[in-house]
Structures are given as structure tokens and as C-alpha cells.
Short mmCIF file of C-alpha atoms and ligand atoms in Angstrom, two decimals:
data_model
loop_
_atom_site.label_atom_id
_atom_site.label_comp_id
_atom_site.label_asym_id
_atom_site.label_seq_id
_atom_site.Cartn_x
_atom_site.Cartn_y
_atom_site.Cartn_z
CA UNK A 1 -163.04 -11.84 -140.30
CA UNK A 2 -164.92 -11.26 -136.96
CA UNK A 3 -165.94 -8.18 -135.59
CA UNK A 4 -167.86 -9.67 -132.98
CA UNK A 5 -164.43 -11.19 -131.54
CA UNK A 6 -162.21 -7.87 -131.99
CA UNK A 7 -164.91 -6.26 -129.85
CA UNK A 8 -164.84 -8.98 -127.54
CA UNK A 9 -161.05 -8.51 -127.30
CA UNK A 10 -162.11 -5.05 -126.61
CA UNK A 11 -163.46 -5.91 -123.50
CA UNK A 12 -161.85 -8.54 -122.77
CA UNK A 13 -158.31 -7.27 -122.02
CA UNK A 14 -159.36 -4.69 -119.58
CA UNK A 15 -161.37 -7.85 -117.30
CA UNK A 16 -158.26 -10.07 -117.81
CA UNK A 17 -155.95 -7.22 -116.62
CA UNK A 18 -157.04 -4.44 -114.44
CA UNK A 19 -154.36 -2.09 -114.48
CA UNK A 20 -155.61 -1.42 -110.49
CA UNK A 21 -154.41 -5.18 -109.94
CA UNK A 22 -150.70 -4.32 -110.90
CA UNK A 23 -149.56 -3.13 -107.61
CA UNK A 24 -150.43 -6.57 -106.16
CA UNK A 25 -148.58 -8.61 -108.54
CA UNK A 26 -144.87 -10.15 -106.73
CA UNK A 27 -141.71 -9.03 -108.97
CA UNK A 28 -141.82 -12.30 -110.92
CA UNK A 29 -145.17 -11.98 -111.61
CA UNK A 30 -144.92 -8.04 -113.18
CA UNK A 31 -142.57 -9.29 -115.17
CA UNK A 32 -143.77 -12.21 -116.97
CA UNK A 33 -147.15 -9.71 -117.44
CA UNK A 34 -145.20 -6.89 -118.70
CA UNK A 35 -143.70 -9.46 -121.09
CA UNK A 36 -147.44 -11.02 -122.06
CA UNK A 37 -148.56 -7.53 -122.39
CA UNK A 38 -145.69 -6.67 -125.17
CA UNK A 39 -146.43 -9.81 -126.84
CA UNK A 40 -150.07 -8.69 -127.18
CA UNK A 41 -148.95 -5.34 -127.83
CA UNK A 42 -146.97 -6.63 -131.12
CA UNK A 43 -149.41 -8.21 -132.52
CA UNK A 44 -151.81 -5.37 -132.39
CA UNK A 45 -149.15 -3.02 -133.33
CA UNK A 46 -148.51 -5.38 -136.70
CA UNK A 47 -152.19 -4.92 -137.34
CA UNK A 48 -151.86 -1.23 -136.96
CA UNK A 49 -149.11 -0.88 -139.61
CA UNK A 50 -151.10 -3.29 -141.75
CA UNK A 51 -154.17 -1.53 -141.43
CA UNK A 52 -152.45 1.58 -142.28
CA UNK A 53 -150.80 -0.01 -145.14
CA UNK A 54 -154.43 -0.96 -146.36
CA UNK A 55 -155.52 2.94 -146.04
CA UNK A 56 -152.68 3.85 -148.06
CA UNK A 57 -152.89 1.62 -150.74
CA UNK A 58 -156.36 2.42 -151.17
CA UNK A 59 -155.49 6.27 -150.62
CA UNK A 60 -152.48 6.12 -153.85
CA UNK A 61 -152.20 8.91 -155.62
CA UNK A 62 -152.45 7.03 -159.08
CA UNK A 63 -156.46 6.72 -157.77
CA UNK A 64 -156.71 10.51 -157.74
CA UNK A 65 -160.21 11.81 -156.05
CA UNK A 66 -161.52 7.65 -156.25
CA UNK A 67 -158.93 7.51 -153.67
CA UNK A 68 -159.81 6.38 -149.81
CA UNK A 69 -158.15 9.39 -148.32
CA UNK A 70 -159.71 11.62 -150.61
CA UNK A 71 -163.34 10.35 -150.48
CA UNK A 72 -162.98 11.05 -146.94
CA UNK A 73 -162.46 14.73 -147.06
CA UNK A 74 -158.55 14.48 -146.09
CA UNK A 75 -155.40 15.26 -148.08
CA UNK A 76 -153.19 12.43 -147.26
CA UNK A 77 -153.55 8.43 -146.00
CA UNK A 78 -151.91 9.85 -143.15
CA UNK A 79 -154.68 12.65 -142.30
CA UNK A 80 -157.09 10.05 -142.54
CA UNK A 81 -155.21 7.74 -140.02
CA UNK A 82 -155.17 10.43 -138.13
CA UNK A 83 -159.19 11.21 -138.07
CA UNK A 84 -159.53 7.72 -137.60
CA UNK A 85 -157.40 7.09 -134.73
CA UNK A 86 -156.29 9.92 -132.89
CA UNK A 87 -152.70 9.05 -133.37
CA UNK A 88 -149.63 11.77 -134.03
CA UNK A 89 -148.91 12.65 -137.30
CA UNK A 90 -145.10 11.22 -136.26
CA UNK A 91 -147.22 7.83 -135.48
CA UNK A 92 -149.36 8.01 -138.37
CA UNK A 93 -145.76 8.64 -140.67
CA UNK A 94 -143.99 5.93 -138.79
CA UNK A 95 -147.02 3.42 -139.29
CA UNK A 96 -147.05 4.23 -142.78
CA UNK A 97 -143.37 4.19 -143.78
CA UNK A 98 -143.21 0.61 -142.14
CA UNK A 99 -146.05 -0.21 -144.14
CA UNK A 100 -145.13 0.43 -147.25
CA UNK A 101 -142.01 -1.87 -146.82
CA UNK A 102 -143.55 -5.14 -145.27
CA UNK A 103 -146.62 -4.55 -147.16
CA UNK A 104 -146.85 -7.46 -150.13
CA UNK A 105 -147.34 -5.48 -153.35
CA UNK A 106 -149.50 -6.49 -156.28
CA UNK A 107 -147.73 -6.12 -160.08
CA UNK A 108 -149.03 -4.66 -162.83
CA UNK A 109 -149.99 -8.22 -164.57
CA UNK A 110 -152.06 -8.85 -160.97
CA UNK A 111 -149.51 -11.41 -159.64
CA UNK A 112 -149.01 -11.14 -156.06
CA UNK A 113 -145.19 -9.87 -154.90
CA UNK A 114 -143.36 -10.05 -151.73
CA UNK A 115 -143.01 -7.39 -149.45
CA UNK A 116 -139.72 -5.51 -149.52
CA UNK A 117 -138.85 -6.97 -146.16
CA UNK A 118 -140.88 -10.35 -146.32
CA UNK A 119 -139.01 -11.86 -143.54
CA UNK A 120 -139.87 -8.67 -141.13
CA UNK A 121 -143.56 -8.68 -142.31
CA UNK A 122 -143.87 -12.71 -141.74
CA UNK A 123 -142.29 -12.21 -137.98
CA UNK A 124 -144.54 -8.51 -137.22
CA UNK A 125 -147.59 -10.63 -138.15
CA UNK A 126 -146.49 -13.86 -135.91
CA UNK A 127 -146.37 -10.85 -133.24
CA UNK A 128 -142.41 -12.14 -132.86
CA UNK A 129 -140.76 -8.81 -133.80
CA UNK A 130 -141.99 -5.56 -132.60
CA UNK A 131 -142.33 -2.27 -134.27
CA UNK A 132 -139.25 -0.20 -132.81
CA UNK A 133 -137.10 -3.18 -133.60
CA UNK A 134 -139.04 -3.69 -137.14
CA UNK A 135 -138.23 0.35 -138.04
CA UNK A 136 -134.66 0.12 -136.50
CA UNK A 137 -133.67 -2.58 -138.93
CA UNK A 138 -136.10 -1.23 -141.79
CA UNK A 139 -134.59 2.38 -141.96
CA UNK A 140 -130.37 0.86 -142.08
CA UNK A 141 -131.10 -1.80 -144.76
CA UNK A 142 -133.76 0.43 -146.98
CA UNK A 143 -131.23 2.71 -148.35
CA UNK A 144 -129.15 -0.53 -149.78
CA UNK A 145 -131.99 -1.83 -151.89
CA UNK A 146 -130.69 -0.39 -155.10
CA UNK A 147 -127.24 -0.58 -154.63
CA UNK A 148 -126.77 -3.93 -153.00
CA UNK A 149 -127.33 -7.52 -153.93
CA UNK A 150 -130.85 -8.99 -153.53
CA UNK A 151 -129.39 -12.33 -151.93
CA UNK A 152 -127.30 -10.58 -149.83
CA UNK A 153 -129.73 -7.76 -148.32
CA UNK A 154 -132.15 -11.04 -147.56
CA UNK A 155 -129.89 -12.89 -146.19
CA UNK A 156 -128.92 -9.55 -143.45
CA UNK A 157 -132.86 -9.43 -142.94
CA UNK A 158 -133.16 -13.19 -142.29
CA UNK A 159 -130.37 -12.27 -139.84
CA UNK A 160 -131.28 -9.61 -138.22
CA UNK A 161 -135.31 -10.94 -137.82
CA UNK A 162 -133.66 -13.97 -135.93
CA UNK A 163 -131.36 -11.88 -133.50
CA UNK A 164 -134.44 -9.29 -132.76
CA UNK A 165 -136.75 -12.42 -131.94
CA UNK A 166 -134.58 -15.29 -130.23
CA UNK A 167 -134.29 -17.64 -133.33
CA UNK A 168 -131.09 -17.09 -134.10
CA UNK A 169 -128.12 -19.98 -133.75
CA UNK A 170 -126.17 -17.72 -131.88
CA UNK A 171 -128.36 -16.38 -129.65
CA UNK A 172 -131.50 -17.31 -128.31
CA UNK A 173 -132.11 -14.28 -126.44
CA UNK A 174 -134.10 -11.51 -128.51
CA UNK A 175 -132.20 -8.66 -128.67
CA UNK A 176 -133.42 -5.21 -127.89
CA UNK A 177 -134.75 -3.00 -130.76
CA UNK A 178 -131.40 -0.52 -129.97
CA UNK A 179 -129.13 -3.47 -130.25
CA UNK A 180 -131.08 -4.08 -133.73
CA UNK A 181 -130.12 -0.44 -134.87
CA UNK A 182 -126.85 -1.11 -134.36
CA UNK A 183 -126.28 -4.43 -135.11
CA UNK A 184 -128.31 -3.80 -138.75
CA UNK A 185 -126.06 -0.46 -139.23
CA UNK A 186 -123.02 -2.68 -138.97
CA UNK A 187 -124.58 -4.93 -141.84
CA UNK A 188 -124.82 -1.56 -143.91
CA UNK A 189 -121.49 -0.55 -143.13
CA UNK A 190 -120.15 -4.42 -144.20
CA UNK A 191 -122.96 -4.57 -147.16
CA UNK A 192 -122.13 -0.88 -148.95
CA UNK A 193 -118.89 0.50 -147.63
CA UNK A 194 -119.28 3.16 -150.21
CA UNK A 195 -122.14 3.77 -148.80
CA UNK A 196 -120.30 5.88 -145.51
CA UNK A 197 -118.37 7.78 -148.01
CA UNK A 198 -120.19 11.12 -147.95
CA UNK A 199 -120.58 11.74 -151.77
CA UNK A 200 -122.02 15.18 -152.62
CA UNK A 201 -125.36 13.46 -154.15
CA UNK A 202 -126.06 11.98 -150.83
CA UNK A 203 -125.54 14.69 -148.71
CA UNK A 204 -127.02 17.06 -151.26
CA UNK A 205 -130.69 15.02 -150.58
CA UNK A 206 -129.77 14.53 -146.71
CA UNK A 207 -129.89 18.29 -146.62
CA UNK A 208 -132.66 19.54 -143.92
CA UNK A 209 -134.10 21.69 -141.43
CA UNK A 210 -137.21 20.98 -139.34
CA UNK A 211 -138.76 22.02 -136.44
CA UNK A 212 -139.92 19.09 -134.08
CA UNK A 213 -143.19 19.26 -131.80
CA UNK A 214 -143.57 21.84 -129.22
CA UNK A 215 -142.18 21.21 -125.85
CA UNK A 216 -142.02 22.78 -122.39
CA UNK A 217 -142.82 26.22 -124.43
CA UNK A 218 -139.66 25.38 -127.12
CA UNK A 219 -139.88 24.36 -130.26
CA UNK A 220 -136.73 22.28 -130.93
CA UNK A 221 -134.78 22.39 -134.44
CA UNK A 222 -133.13 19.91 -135.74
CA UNK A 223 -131.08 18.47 -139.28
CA UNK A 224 -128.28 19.11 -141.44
CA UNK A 225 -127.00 21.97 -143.27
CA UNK A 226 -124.39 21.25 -145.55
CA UNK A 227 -120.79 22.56 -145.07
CA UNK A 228 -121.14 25.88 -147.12
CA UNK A 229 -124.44 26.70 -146.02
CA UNK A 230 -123.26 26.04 -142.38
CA UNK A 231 -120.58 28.02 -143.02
CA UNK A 232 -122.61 31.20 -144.17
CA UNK A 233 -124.53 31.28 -141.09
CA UNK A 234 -121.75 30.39 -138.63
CA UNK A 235 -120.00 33.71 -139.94
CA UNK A 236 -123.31 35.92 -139.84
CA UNK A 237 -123.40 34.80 -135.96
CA UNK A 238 -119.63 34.83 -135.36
CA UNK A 239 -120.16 38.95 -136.57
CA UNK A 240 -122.94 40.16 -134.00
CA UNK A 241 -122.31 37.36 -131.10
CA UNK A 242 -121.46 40.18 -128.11
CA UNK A 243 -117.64 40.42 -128.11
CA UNK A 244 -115.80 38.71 -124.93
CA UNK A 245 -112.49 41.02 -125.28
CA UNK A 246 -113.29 44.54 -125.07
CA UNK A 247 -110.97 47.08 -127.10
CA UNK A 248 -107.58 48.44 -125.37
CA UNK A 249 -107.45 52.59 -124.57
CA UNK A 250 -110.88 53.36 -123.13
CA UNK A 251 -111.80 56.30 -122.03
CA UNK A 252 -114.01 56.12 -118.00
CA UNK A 253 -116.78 56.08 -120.05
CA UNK A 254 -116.45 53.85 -122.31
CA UNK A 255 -114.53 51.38 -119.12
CA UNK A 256 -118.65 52.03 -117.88
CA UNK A 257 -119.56 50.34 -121.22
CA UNK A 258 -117.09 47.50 -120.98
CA UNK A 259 -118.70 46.39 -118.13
CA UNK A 260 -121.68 46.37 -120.04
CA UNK A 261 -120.57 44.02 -122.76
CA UNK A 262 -120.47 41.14 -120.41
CA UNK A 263 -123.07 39.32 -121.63
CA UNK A 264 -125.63 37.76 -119.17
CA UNK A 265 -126.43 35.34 -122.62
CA UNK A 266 -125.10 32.42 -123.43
CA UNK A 267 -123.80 32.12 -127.06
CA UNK A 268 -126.24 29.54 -127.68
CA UNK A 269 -129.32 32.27 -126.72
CA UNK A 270 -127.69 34.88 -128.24
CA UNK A 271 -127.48 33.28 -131.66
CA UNK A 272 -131.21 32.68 -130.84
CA UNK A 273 -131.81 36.37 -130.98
CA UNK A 274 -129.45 37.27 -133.83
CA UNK A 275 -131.72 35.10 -135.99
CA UNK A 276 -134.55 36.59 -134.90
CA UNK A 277 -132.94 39.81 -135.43
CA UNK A 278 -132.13 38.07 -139.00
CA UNK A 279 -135.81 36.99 -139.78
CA UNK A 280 -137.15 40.40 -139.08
CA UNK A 281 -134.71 42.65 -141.24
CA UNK A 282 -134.93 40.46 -143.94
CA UNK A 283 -139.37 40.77 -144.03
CA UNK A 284 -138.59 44.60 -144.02
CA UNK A 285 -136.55 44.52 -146.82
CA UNK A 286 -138.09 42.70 -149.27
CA UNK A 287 -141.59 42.72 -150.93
CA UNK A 288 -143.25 41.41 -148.06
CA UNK A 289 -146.63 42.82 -147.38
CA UNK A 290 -146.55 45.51 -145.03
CA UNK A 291 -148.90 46.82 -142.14
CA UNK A 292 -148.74 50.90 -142.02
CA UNK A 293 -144.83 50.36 -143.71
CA UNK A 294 -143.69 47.86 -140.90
CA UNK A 295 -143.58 44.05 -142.60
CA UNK A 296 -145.24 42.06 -139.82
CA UNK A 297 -142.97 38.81 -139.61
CA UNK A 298 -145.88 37.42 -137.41
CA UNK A 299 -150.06 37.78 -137.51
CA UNK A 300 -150.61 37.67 -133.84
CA UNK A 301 -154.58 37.87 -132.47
CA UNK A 302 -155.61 39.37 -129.23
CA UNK A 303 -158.42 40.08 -127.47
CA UNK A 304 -158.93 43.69 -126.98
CA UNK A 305 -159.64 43.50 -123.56
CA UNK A 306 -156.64 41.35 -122.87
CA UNK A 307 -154.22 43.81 -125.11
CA UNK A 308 -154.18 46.82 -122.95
CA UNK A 309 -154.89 44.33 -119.61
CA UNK A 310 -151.81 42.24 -120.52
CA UNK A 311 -153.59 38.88 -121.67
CA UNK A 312 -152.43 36.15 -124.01
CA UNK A 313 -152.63 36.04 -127.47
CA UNK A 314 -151.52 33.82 -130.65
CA UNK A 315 -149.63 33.81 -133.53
CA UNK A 316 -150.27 32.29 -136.52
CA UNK A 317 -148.36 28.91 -137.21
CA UNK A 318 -147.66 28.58 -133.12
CA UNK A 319 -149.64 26.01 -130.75
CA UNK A 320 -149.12 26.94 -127.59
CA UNK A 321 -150.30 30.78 -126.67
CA UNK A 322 -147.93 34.00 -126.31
CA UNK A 323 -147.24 35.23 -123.14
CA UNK A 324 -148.71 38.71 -122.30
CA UNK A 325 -144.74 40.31 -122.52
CA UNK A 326 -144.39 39.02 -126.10
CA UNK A 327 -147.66 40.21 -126.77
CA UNK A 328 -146.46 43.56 -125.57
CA UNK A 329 -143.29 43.65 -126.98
CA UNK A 330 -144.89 42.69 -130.40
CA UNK A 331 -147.68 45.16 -130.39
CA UNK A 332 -144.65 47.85 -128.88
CA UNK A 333 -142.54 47.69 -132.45
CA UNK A 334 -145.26 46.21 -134.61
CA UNK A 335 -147.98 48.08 -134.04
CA UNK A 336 -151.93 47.18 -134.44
CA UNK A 337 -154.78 46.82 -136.15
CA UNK A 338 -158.71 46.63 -134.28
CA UNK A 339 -160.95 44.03 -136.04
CA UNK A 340 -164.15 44.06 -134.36
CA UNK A 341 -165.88 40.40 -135.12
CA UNK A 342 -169.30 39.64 -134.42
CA UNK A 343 -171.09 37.01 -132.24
CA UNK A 344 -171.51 34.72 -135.38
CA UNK A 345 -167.88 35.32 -136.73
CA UNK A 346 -168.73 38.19 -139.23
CA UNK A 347 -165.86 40.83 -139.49
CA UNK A 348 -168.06 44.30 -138.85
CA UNK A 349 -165.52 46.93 -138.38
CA UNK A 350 -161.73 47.13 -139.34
CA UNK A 351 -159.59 50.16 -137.88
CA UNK A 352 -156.62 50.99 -139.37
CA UNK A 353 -153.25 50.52 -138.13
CA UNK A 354 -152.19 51.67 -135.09
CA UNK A 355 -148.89 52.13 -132.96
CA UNK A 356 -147.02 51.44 -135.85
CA UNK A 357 -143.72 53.20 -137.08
CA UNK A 358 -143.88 53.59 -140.27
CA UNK A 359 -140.75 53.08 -142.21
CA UNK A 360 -140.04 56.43 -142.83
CA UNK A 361 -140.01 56.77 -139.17
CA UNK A 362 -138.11 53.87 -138.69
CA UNK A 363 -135.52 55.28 -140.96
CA UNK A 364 -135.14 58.50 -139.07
CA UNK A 365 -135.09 56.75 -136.14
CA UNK A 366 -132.38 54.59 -137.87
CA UNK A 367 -130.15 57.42 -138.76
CA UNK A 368 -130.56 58.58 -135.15
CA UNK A 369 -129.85 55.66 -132.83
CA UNK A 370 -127.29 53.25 -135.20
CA UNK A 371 -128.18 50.46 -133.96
CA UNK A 372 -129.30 48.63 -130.32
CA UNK A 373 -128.98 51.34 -127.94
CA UNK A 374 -128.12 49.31 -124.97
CA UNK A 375 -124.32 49.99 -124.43
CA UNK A 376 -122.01 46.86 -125.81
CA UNK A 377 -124.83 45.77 -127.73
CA UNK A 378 -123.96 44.82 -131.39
CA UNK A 379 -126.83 44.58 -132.79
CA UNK A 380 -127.30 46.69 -136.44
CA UNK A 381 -129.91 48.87 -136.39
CA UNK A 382 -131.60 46.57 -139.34
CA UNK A 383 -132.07 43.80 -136.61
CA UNK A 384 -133.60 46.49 -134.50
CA UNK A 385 -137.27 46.89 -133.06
CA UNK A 386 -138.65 50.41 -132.79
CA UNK A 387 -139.89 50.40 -129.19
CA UNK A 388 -142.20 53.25 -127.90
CA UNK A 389 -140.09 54.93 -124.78
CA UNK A 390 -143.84 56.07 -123.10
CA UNK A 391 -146.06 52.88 -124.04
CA UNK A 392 -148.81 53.45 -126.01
CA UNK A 393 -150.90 52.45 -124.16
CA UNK A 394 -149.90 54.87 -121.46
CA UNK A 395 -150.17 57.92 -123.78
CA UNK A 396 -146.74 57.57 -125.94
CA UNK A 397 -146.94 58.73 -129.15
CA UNK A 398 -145.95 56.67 -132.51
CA UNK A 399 -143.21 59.60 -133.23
CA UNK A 400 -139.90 59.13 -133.64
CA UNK A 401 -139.79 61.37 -130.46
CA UNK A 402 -140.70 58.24 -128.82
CA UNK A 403 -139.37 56.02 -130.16
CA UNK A 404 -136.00 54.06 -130.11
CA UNK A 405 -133.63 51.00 -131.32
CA UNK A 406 -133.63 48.10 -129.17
CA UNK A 407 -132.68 44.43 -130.59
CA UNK A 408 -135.09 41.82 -129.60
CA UNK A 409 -133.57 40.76 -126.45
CA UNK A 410 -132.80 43.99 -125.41
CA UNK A 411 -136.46 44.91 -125.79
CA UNK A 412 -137.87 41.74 -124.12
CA UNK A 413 -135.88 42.69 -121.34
CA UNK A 414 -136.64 46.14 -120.93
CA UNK A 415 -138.55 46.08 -118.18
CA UNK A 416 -136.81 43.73 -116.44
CA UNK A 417 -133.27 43.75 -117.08
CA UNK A 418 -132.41 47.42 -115.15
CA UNK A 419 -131.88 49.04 -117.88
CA UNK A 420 -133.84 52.73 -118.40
CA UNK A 421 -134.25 55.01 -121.33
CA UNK A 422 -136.02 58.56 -122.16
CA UNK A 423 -136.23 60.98 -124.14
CA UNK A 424 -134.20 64.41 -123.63
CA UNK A 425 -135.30 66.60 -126.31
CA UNK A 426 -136.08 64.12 -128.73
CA UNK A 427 -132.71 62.43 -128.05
CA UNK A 428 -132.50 59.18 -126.17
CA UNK A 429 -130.43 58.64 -123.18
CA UNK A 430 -129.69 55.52 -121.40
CA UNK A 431 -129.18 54.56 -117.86
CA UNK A 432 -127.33 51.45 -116.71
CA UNK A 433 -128.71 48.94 -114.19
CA UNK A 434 -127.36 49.84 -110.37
CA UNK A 435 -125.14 46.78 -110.10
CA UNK A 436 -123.23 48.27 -113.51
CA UNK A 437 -123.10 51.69 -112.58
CA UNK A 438 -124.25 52.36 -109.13
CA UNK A 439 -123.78 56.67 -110.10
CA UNK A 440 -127.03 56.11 -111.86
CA UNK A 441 -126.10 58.40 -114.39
CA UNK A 442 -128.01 58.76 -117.39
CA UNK A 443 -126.14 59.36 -120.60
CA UNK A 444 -126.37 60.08 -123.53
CA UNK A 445 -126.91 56.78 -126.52
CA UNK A 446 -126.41 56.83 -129.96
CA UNK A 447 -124.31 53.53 -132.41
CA UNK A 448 -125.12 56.11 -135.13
CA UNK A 449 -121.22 56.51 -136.38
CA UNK A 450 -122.32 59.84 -138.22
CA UNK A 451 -123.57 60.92 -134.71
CA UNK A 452 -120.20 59.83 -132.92
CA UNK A 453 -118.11 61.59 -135.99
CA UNK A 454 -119.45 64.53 -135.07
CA UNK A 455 -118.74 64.45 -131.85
CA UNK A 456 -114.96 63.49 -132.25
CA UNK A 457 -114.35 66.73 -134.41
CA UNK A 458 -115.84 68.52 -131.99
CA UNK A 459 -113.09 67.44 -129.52
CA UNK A 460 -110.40 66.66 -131.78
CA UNK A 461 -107.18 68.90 -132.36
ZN1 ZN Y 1 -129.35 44.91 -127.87
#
């Protein structure tokens, strides 16, 4: 090995090709560089995934603390591969998982053994077959190495190696690393056609939900729920989603609320919110911990200046900071708590909660309101925030005087949505936007079916 020439190589790429000089390249030329640059490219991408491989094998569990990982101060070969090389932990997996099947193995008596996929290891190292076309065939044929032939699975690899590099008899154009993924799920299909049948096992381990990497201020979700479980929370959506048919016989004012059951949400955003409203009810039922008799679902930090100023802050378990409204609307129904930390990081002072309904309040508040009070809202009140009427921060007490149902997106919206509410002797009322009900009229808001009992025998017969 030669260190001197890898950091020669080092320097030497960026002399041979200034990326400045690109834009003076003719067509022809760009692309017979692009295609010298991808064949460099592979084969220091096969020396990445080896690399890795060696950091893994030297990281194995069986090794325990003696392990490379571990003498290094991280948890995992891929933590270390991450120290090392500033790569994604999605990089640093996919690095390692194509390791670990092109990687030549040793057995227990010391004799060398093949990689899983010799023939995909033997073309990655020639710097013939690149890495997306390596994990596309990889990932289909993997899953038939128990339950298939070894003859027959080597002879698909041999296969599939020549069509992703040119070698092939049939072809002598290398085909793309998406033409690979298909072309080595059709072997699967042909190799294990049991394999397609769904068998409970199989999906039962294929079960899954994860949440991908943080983008444009979303954090996507993504996997499989199996058919019961999807079932369960299709119906516990299908029960609060806003209804689009409102019910025959209303009265004027409840034609005023009709209006306000058109939804400006999509179904998709307002399943969002039901599961938020989900999430929340089911931390203040159980024996989660509880701040002042509120469970806080989320541990969000804030400057004080920036709390009453309307600053960021951030929750625990999120990247990317929370918007000042969040910020609000969390300290509005979950209250806070002053921790005053010192120049070197020392906690000196902690305050006790603050702003914060406790659930005694909440529950009077409950039996009071019903639920959301914003009219066609179907919210339950156990979905509900408590929001203060008056801010807090403008004076509003933590009373139940104060306070009121809202769901989540009704309370995120509150200020901007048209909608007003306050207090008439302790009682909340509700006014509608102008372009619902341009009368302005406030009245009065309750989902509390005790509430609206009463006032049916009042007018009834
Ligand atoms: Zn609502």
C-alpha cells in the first residue's frame, strides 16, 4: 500500500480536472469526461464500501469493547464511518449493507470464503459496476439466498454483473442501475415465485413505520402497516375527518354552522391533525409524567427573551427550529416552566410551572365546552388543547374562566383563520369569520351534549 500515491491522487484529480474548465469543454468532450469521471468515481466508491466493510469487521459485536467502533468512543461501525467521513447515516448504512455482502468472509477453521456476491465484489473492485447498480441487484437477489439454489442464484448474479457492465452476449451496452432493479426483480420473480405470495411470516417482518430526513420543514413518513393495523387507524380517521354532507332539518342557525363545516383542509391535513389530536390524548391519559397535571407530549426550550417577544425555540427529537406560532401555541395549552442556566451551563434557579391548566381544570373546562369549539368541528374534547382566550402573556389568567377547547388546527389558526372567541360570564362565545357570516354575530359555543340537553328541554313541548 501507498499513502504517498492516494495523496497524490488527492491532488492530482483537482489539476487534471478543474471543475472551472467544464464550461469550455464541446458536447462530445463533456461527455466522454462525465463518463471518465464515473469510471473513477466507481472505483473509489468500491474502496469506500470496502473500507467500510474493513471498519465493520473489525467493529463485530462478537469483539465486544476490543472492537474498532468501540475503542473509538462510538456505538456502531456506522457512527464511526460517520466521524470519519462526514457521510449520512443513510450513506454510512448503504456502504455497510453492500459490504457485508461482497465482503469475502473468513470461517471459523481460518480458510478464506467467498463473498456472498463474489461476482459483484470482483466487478465493484475492477471499478466495472457501480454502487447504485451493485445495491439494485444486491437487495432483489439477497432475500433468495436461503430459499433458492446456490447454482442458480450465481448463475442470475453472473447475469446480471454482465448486463450492468457491457459483458454480456446479448448486450454490450451496460445497462443503467434502474434497468438492473428491474431486470434482477424479474430473476426473483422467475427464481422464487413463492416468493410474491404474501405469506403472513413475510409480511409480519416487512411490518414498519419510519420517519425519513427532514425536508423543506416536513418530516416525511413512510412503510407498511399491515391490513388490520391499517384498518384500525383508517376507521379512527374515517370517525373525526370533518363531515362533507351536513344533516337534513336545520334550524338558521345551525344552516350558519353548515357553512362552517366546509372544510378549508384537505383530508390528507386533516388526518395530520387528528393524529396529533391522537398523540396528545393518549400522553394525558396514561402514566406519562406530567408538568402541573398537563402530560407534555413535547420538551420544547426557549429563550426567555424570545418567549414573550415571539422567537424560535426547539423541541426535543426535532432538527430544524419551531416557528415562534408553534412556540406560542405550545406554551398557550402546555404551559411553562423558567430554568434560569448560568454562563457555564449550571442550572441556578428552577420556577415552577406556569400557564398550565391543570387537569382538574381541564376537566371542568371539558364538561363545559364538549369538544373543539369552532362550529362543524369534530374534534372530541380529549383531542382538545386548552387555549388561554386573553394570552398570558397579555394578562389572561390560567382559569378555566379563560380558558377554552380548541383542536390543534383550530388553535394554530386562531389568529389567523377569522375566527374570534371570549368570554361572557365565564361562558365562551364564538364569532364566525366575515366571509361565513357577514352579521358578525357572536354566539353562544358549547359540543358539551349535557349543555345542549338542557337547552332542548328548555324549548321542548
Ligand atoms: Zn377544531
Amino acid at each position: 500500500m501507498n499513502f504517498l500515491t492516494l495523496a497524490n491522487l488527492t491532488e492530482a484529480v483537482p489539476t487534471a480536472l478543474p471543475v472551472a474548465s467544464l464550461g469550455g469543454l464541446n458536447d462530445d468532450a463533456l461527455c466522454a469526461v462525465s463518463r471518465q469521471v464515473e469510471a473513477l468515481g466507481r472505483l473509489i466508491d468500491a474502496l469506500r464500501v470496502a473500507t467500510a466493510g474493513e471498519i465493520a469487521a473489525r467493529s463485530r459485536t462478537e469483539v465486544g469493547p476490543a472492537g474498532l467502533a468501540a475503542r473509538k468512543g462510538c456505538r456502531s461501525a456506522n457512527e464511526l464511518l460517520q466521524r470519519l467521513t462526514q457521510v449520512s447515516s443513510a450513506t454510512g448504512a448503504a456502504r455497510l449493507g453492500l459490504a457485508a455482502l461482497t465482503r469475502p468472509d473468513t470461517a471459523l477453521s481460518g480458510a478464506a470464503t467467498p463473498a456472498k456476491f463474489d461476482h459483484v465484489r470482483a466487478a465493484l473492485e475492477a471499478g466495472e459496476l457501480g454502487v447504485d447498480a451493485a445495491i439494485a441487484l444486491t437487495k432483489n437477489l439477497a432475500p433468495l439466498q436461503n430459499g433458492v439454489h446456490p447454482d442458480a442464484l450465481d448463475a442470475a448474479e453472473r447475469e446480471l454483473v454482465a448486463a450492468a457492465t457491457g459483458s454480456s452476449p446479448d448486450s454490450s451496452v451496460p445497462a443503467s442501475a434502474d434497468e438492473i432493479r428491474i431486470q434482477a426483480s424479474v430473476w426473483r420473480a422467475t427464481l422464487d415465485p413463492d416468493g410474491l405470495e404474501p405469506d403472513e411470516a413475510h409480511t409480519m417482518a416487512k411490518r414498519s413505520f419510519r420517519f425519513g430526513p427532514e425536508r423543506n420543514g416536513l418530516v416525511p413518513v413512510s412503510g407498511g402497516l399491515l391490513p388490520e393495523a391499517a384498518g384500525r387507524v383508517k376507521r379512527l380517521f374515517d370517525a373525526y375527518l370533518t363531515p362533507t354532507t351536513a344533516p337534513a332539518f336545520l334550524k338558521d342557525e345551525e344552516l350558519a354552522d353548515k357553512n362552517a363545516v366546509k372544510d378549508p383542509r384537505t383530508k390528507d391535513q386533516q388526518r395530520h391533525d387528528i393524529l396529533i389530536g391522537v398523540l396528545d390524548a393518549m400522553a394525558r391519559s396514561g402514566n406519562t409524567p406530567t408538568v402541573g397535571g398537563a402530560a407534555p407530549t413535547v420538551l420544547v426550550t426557549v429563550r426567555a427573551e424570545d418567549l414573550d417577544t415571539g422567537g424560535a425555540g426547539y423541541a426535543d427529537g426535532v432538527e430544524s427550529p419551531l416557528s415562534p406560532t408553534t412556540v406560542q401555541q405550545m406554551v398557550c395549552s402546555g404551559g411553562t416552566q423558567k430554568v434560569l442556566i448560568g454562563r457555564n451551563g449550571r442550572i441556578l434557579r428552577l420556577a415552577s410551572a406556569e400557564r398550565c391548566f391543570t387537569a382538574p381544570q381541564r376537566r371542568a373546562i371539558t364538561a363545559r365546552d364538549g369538544g373543539c369549539l369552532i362550529p362543524g368541528c369534530s374534534i372530541p374534547a380529549g383531542w382538545c388543547e386548552v387555549h388561554h382566550v386573553i394570552p398570558a402573556a397579555e394578562g389572561g389568567p390560567t382559569h378555566p374562566d379563560n380558558g377554552v377547547l380548541l383542536c390543534w388546527f383550530h388553535h394554530r389558526t386562531i389568529d389567523t383563520s377569522g375566527w374570534a372567541i371570549r368570554m361572557r360570564a365565564g361562558a365562551p362565545e364564538v364569532q364566525a369569520p366575515p366571509w361565513l357570516d357577514h352579521t358578525r354575530r357572536w354566539r353562544p359555543a358549547t359540543k358539551s351534549r349535557t349543555a345542549l340537553a338542557t337547552s332542548v328541554s328548555h324549548h321542548g313541548p
